Coordinates of C-alpha atoms and ligand atoms in Angstrom, one line a residue:
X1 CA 7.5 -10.0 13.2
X2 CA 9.2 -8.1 10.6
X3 CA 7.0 -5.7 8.1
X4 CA 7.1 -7.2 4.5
X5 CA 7.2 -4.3 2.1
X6 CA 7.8 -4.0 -1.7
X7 CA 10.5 -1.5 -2.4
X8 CA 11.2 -0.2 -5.6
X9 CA 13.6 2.8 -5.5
X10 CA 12.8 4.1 -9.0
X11 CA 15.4 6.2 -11.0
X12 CA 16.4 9.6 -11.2
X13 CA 17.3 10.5 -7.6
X14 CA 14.9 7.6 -6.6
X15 CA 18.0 5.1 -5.3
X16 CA 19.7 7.9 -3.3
X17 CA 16.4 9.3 -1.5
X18 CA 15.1 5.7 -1.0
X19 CA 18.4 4.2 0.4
X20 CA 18.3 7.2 2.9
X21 CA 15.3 6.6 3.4
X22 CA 15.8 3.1 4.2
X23 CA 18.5 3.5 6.4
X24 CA 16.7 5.8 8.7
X25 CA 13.4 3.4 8.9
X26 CA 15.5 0.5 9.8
X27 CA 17.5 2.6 12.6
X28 CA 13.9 2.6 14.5
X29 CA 14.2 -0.7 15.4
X30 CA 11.4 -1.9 13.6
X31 CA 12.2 -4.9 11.3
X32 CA 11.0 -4.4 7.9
X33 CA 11.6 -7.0 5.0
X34 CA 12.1 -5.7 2.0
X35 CA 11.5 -7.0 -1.4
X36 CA 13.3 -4.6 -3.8
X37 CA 12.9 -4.2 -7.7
X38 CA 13.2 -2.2 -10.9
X39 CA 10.8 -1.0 -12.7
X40 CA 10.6 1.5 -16.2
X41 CA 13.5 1.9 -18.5
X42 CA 15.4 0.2 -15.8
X43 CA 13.8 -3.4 -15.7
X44 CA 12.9 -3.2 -19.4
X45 CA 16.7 -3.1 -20.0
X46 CA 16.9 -6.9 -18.2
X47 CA 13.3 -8.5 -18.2
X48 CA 11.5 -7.1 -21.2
X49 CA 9.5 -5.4 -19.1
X50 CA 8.2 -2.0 -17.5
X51 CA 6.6 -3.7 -14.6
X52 CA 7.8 -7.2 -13.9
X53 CA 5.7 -10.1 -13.1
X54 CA 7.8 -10.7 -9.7
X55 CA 6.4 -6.7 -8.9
X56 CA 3.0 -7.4 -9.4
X57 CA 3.3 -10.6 -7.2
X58 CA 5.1 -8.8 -4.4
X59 CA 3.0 -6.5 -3.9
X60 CA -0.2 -9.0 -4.1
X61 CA 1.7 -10.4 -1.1
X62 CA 2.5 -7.3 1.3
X63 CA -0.1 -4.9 0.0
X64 CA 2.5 -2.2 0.9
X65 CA 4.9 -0.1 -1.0
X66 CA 7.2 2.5 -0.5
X67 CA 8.2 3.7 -3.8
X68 CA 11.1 6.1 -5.2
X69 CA 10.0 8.5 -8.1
X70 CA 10.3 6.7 -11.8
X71 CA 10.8 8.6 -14.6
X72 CA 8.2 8.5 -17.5
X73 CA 9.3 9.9 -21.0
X74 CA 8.0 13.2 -22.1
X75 CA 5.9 13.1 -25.8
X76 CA 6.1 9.7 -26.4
X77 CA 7.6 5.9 -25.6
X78 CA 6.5 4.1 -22.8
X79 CA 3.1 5.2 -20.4
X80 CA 3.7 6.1 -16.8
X81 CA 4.5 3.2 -14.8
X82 CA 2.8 5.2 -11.3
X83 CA -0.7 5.6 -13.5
X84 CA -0.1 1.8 -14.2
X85 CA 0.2 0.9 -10.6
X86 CA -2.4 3.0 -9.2
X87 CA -4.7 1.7 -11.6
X88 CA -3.8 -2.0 -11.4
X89 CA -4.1 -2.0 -7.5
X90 CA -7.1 0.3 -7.2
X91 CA -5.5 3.2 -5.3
X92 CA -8.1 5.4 -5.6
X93 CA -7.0 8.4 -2.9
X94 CA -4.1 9.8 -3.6
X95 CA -3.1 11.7 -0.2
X96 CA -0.7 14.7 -0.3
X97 CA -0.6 16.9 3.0
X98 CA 1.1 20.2 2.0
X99 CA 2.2 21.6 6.2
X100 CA 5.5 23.2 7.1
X101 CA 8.1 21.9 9.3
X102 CA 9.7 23.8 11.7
X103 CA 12.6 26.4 11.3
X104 CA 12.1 26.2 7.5
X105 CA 11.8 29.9 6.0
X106 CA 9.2 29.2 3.6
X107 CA 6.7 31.9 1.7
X108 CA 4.1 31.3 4.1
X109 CA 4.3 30.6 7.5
X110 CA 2.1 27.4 9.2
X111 CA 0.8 26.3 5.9
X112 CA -1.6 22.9 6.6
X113 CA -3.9 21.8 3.7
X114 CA -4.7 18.9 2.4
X115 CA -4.9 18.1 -0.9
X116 CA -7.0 14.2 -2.1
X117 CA -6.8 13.6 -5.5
X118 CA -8.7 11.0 -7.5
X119 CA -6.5 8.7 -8.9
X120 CA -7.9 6.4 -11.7
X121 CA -9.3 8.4 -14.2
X122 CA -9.6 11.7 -15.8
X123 CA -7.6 13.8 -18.1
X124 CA -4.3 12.1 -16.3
X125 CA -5.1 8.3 -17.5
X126 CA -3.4 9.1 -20.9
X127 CA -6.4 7.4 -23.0
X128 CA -5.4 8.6 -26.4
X129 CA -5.1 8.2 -30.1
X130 CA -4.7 9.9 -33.5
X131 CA -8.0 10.1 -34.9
X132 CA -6.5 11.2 -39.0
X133 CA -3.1 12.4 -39.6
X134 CA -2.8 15.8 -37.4
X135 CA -5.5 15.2 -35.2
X136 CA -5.5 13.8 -31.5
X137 CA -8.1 12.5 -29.1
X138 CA -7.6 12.3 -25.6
X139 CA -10.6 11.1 -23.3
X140 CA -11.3 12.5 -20.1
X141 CA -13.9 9.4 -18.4
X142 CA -15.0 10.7 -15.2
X143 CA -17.7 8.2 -13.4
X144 CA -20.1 8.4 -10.6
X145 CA -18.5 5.3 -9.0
X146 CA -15.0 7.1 -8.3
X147 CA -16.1 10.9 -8.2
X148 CA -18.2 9.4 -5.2
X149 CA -15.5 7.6 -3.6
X150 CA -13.1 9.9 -3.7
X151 CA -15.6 12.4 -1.9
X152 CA -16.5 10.3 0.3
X153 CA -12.9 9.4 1.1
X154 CA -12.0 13.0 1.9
X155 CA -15.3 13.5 4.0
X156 CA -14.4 10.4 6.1
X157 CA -10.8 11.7 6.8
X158 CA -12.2 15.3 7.5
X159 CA -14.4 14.0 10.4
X160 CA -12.2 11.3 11.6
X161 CA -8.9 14.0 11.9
X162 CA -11.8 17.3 13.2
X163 CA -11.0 18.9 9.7
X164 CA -13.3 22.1 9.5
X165 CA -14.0 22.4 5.3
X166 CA -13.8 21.2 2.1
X167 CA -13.8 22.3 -1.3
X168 CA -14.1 20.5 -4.7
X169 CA -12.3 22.0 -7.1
X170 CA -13.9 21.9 -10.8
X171 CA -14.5 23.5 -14.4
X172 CA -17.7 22.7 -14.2
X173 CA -17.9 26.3 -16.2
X174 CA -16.7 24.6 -19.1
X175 CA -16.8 20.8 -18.5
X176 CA -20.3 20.8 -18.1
X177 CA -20.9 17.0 -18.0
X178 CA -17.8 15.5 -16.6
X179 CA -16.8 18.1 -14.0
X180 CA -20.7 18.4 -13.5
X181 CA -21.0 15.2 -12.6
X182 CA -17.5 15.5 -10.4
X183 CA -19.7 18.1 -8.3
X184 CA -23.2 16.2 -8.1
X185 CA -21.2 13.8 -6.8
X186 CA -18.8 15.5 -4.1
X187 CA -22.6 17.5 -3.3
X188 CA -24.5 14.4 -2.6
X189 CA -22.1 13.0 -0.3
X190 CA -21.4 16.7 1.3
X191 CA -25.1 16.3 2.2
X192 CA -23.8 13.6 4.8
X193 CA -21.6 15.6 6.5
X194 CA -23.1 18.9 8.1
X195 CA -20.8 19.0 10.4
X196 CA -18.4 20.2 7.3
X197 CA -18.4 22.9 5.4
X198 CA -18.4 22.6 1.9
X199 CA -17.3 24.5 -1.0
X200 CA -16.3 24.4 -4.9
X201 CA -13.9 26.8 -6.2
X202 CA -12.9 26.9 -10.0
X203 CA -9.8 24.9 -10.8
X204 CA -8.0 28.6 -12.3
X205 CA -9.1 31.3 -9.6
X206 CA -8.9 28.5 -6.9
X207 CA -4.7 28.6 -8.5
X208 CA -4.9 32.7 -8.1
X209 CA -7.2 31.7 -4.2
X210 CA -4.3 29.7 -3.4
X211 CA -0.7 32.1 -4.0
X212 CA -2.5 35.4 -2.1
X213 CA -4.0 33.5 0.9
X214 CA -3.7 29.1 1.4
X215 CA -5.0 29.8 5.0
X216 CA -8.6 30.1 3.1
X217 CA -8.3 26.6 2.5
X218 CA -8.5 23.4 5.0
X219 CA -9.0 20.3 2.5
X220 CA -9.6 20.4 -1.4
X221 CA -10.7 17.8 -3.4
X222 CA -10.2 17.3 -6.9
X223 CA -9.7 14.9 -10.1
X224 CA -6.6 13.8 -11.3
X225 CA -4.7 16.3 -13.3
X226 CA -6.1 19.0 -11.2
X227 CA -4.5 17.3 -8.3
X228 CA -1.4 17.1 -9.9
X229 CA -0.9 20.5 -10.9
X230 CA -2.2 21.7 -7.5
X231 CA 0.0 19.7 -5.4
X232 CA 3.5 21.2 -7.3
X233 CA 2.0 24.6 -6.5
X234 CA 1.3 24.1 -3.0
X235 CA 4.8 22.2 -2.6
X236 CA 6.1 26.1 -3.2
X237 CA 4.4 27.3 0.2
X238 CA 6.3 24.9 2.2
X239 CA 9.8 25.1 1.1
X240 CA 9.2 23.3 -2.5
X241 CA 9.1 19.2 -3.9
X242 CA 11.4 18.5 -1.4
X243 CA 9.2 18.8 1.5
X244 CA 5.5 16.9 0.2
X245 CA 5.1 12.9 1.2
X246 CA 1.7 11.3 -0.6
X247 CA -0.1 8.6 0.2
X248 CA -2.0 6.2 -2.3
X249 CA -4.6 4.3 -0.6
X250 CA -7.2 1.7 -1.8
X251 CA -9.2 -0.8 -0.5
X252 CA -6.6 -3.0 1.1
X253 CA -3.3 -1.6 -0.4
X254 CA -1.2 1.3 -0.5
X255 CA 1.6 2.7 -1.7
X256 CA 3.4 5.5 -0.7
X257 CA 5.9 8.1 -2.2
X258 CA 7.1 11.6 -2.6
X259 CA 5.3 14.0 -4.7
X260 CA 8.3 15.0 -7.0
X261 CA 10.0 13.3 -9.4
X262 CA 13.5 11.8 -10.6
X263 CA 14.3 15.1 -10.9
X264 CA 17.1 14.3 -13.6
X265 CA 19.0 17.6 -13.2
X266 CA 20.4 16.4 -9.4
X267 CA 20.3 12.8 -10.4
X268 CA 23.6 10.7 -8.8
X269 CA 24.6 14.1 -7.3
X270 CA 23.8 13.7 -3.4
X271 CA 22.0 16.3 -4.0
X272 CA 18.4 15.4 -2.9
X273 CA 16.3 16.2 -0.2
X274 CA 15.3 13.1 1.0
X275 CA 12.6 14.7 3.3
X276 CA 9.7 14.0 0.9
X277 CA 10.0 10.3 0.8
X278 CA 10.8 10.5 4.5
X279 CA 7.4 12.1 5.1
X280 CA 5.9 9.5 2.8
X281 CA 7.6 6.7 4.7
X282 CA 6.3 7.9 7.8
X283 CA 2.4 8.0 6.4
X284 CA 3.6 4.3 5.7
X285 CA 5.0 3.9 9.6
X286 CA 1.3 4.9 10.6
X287 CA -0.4 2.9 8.4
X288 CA 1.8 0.1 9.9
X289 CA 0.7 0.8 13.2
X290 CA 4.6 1.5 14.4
X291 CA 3.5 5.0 16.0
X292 CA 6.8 4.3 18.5
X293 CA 9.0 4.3 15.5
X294 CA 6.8 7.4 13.4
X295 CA 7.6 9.8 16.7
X296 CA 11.2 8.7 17.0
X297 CA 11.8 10.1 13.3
X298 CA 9.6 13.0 13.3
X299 CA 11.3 14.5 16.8
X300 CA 14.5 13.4 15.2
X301 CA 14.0 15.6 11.8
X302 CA 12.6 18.3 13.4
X303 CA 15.8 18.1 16.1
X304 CA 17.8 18.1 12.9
X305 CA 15.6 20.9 11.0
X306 CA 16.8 23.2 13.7
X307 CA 20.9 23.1 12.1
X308 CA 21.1 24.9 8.8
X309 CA 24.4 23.3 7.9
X310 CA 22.7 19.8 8.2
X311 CA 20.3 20.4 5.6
X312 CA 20.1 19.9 1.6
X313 CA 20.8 22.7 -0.5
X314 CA 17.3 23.1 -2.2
X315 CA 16.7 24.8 1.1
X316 CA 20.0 26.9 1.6
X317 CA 21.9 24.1 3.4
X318 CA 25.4 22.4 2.3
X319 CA 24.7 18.3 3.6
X320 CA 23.9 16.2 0.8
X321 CA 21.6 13.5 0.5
X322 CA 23.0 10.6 2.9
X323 CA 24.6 13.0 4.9
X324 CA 21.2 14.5 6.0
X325 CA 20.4 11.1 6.6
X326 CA 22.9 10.2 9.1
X327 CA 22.1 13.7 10.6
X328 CA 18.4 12.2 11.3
X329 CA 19.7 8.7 12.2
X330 CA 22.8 10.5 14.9
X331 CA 19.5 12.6 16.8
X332 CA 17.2 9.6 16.3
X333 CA 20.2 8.0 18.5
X334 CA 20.4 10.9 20.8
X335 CA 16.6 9.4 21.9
X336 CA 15.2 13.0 23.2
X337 CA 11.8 12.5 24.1
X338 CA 10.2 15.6 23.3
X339 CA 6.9 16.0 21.2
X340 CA 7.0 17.4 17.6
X341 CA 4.4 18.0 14.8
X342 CA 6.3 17.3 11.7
Ligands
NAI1 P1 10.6 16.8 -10.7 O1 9.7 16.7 -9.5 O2 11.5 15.6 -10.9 O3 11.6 18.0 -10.6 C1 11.2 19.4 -10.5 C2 12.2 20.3 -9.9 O4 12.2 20.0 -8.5 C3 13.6 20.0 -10.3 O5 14.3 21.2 -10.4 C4 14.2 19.1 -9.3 O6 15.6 19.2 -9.1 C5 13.5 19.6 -8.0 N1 13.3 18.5 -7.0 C6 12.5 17.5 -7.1 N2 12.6 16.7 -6.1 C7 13.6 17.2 -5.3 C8 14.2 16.8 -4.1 N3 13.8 15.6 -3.5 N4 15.2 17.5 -3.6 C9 15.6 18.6 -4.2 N5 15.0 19.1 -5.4 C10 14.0 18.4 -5.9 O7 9.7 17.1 -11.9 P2 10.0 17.0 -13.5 O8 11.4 17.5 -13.8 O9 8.8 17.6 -14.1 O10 9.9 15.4 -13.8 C11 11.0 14.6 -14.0 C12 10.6 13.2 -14.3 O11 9.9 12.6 -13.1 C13 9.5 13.0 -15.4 O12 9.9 11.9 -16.2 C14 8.2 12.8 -14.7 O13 7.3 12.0 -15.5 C15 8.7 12.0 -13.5 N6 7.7 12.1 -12.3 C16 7.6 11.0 -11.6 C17 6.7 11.0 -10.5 C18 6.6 9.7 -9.7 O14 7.3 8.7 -10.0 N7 5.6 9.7 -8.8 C19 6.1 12.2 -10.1 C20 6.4 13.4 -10.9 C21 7.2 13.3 -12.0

């Protein structure tokens, strides 16, 4: 039976990293069915509208997503549509391993944190308004209910995967009630876990923590915008946005896509590394169940990782974006059984 999943490519460098994408999941062999659509400036240009009905019904029907980067305008017009579709589906865990492939030259060597970012509220939700002429509000909400879930989220995943440690990461210093309540709630549910260690670490030194020595840190836990600016820095250890897949999970949907964004400067050049989405496409493999299919592409990306000419030239190669992908898809056909941990 073929995997329905709701596709929407985005803009940017969205089409070209989701169509290589694409191409290499449906050389596997699995069947996927895929129900494709424009969302942002794009679909507003023919419907009327940022997200389309039809979206919000597709993915009401699959429940999965793999999703292309979509650009949100910077200081005004329309809000982000990825804050709109976390929030409407309830993906509260947004995932984002940071680990280094092989034969990459990166700035650190056998990087592997884990980074789970609350996803529905916070500083990042954008609730703002001009109280008089000159003067702006912006609310930070930050509730029991989701602090606690996302802690308990990254507790489950450490025991269930033999993590060692986690730390929430805070300015409880200054934010006294909202961050303070952030790290009640990541402590009580710490409590349940003593087979973890648990830390907190302030959102600025953790920054400073992080550049002289990531190996100090095994999972980190964090609210929303914290987790945003967190996750660009640690893209840098393992060879920069062109490497990190994420994962947003809820209840029973999830959606999954790279970490970067439409990067408009490379747009409609071939220039993208399509290895971010491919990452995030194989979180989505897994979550399928199609573990045949995620080994296949991993052994074949790490075969093709190993040719310098093959690669993207964010990371010193000359291939651009589809021709990386047929690189993946010609080793994928080579069929070399041999274990990888990409
Ligand atoms: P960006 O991630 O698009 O680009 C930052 C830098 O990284 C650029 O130099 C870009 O060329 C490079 N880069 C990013 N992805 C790459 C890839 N796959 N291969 C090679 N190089 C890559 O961040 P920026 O410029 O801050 O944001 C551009 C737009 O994307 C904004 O409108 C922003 O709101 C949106 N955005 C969307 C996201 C999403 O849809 N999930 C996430 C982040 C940003």
């Amino acid at each position: 039976m073929a995997h329905r999943i709701t596709l929407i490519p985005g803009d940017g460098i969205g089409p070209e990293v989701t169509n290589a994408v694409v191409r290499i999941l449906e050389a596997t062999g699995v069947k996927f069915e895929w129900e494709t659509f424009a969302v942002g400036a794009d679909a507003y240009e023919k419907s009327g509208e940022y997200i389309p009905r039809e979206v919000i019904e597709s993915i009401e029907r699959t429940r999965v997503v793999l999703k292309g980067p979509v650009t949100t305008p910077v200081g005004g017009g329309f809000s982000s549509i990825n804050v709109a579709l976390r929030r409407k589906f309830d993906l509260y865990a947004n995932f984002r391993p940071i680990r280094n492939l092989p034969h990459i030259p990166t700035r650190y060597p056998d990087v592997d944190l884990i980074i789970v970012r609350e996803n529905t509220e916070g500083l990042y939700s954008g609730l703002e308004h001009e109280v008089v002429p000159g003067v702006v509000e912006s609310l930070k909400i930050i509730t029991e209910k989701a602090s606690t879930r996302i802690a308990r989220f990254a507790f489950e995943y450490a025991r269930r995967y033999q993590r060692k440690k986690i730390h929430a990461i805070h300015k409880a210093n200054i934010m006294k009630m909202s961050d303070g309540l952030f790290l009640r709630c990541c402590r009580a549910v710490a409590k349940d876990y003593p087979d973890i260690n648990y830390g907190e670490h302030i959102v600025d030194n953790t920054c400073m923590q992080l550049v002289m020595n990531p190996y100090q840190y095994d999972m980190l836990v964090m609210e929303n915008l914290y987790g945003d600016i967190l996750s660009d820095l640690c893209a840098a250890f393992v060879g920069g946005l062109g490497f990190v897949p994420s994962a947003n999970i809820g209840d029973d949907c999830a959606m999954f896509e790279a970490v970067h964004g439409s990067a408009p400067d490379i747009a409609g050049k071939n220039l993208a590394n399509p290895t971010a989405l491919l990452r995030s496409a194989l979180l989505m493999v897994r979550h399928l169940n199609e573990h045949g299919a995620s080994t296949q592409i991993r052994n074949a990306l790490e075969r093709v990782y190993r040719h310098r000419e093959k690669l993207t030239r964010d990371i010193g190669g000359q291939a651009g974006t589809s021709q990386f992908a047929d690189a993946v898809i010609e080793e994928m056909q080579k069929g070399v059984a041999e274990p990888a941990r990409v």
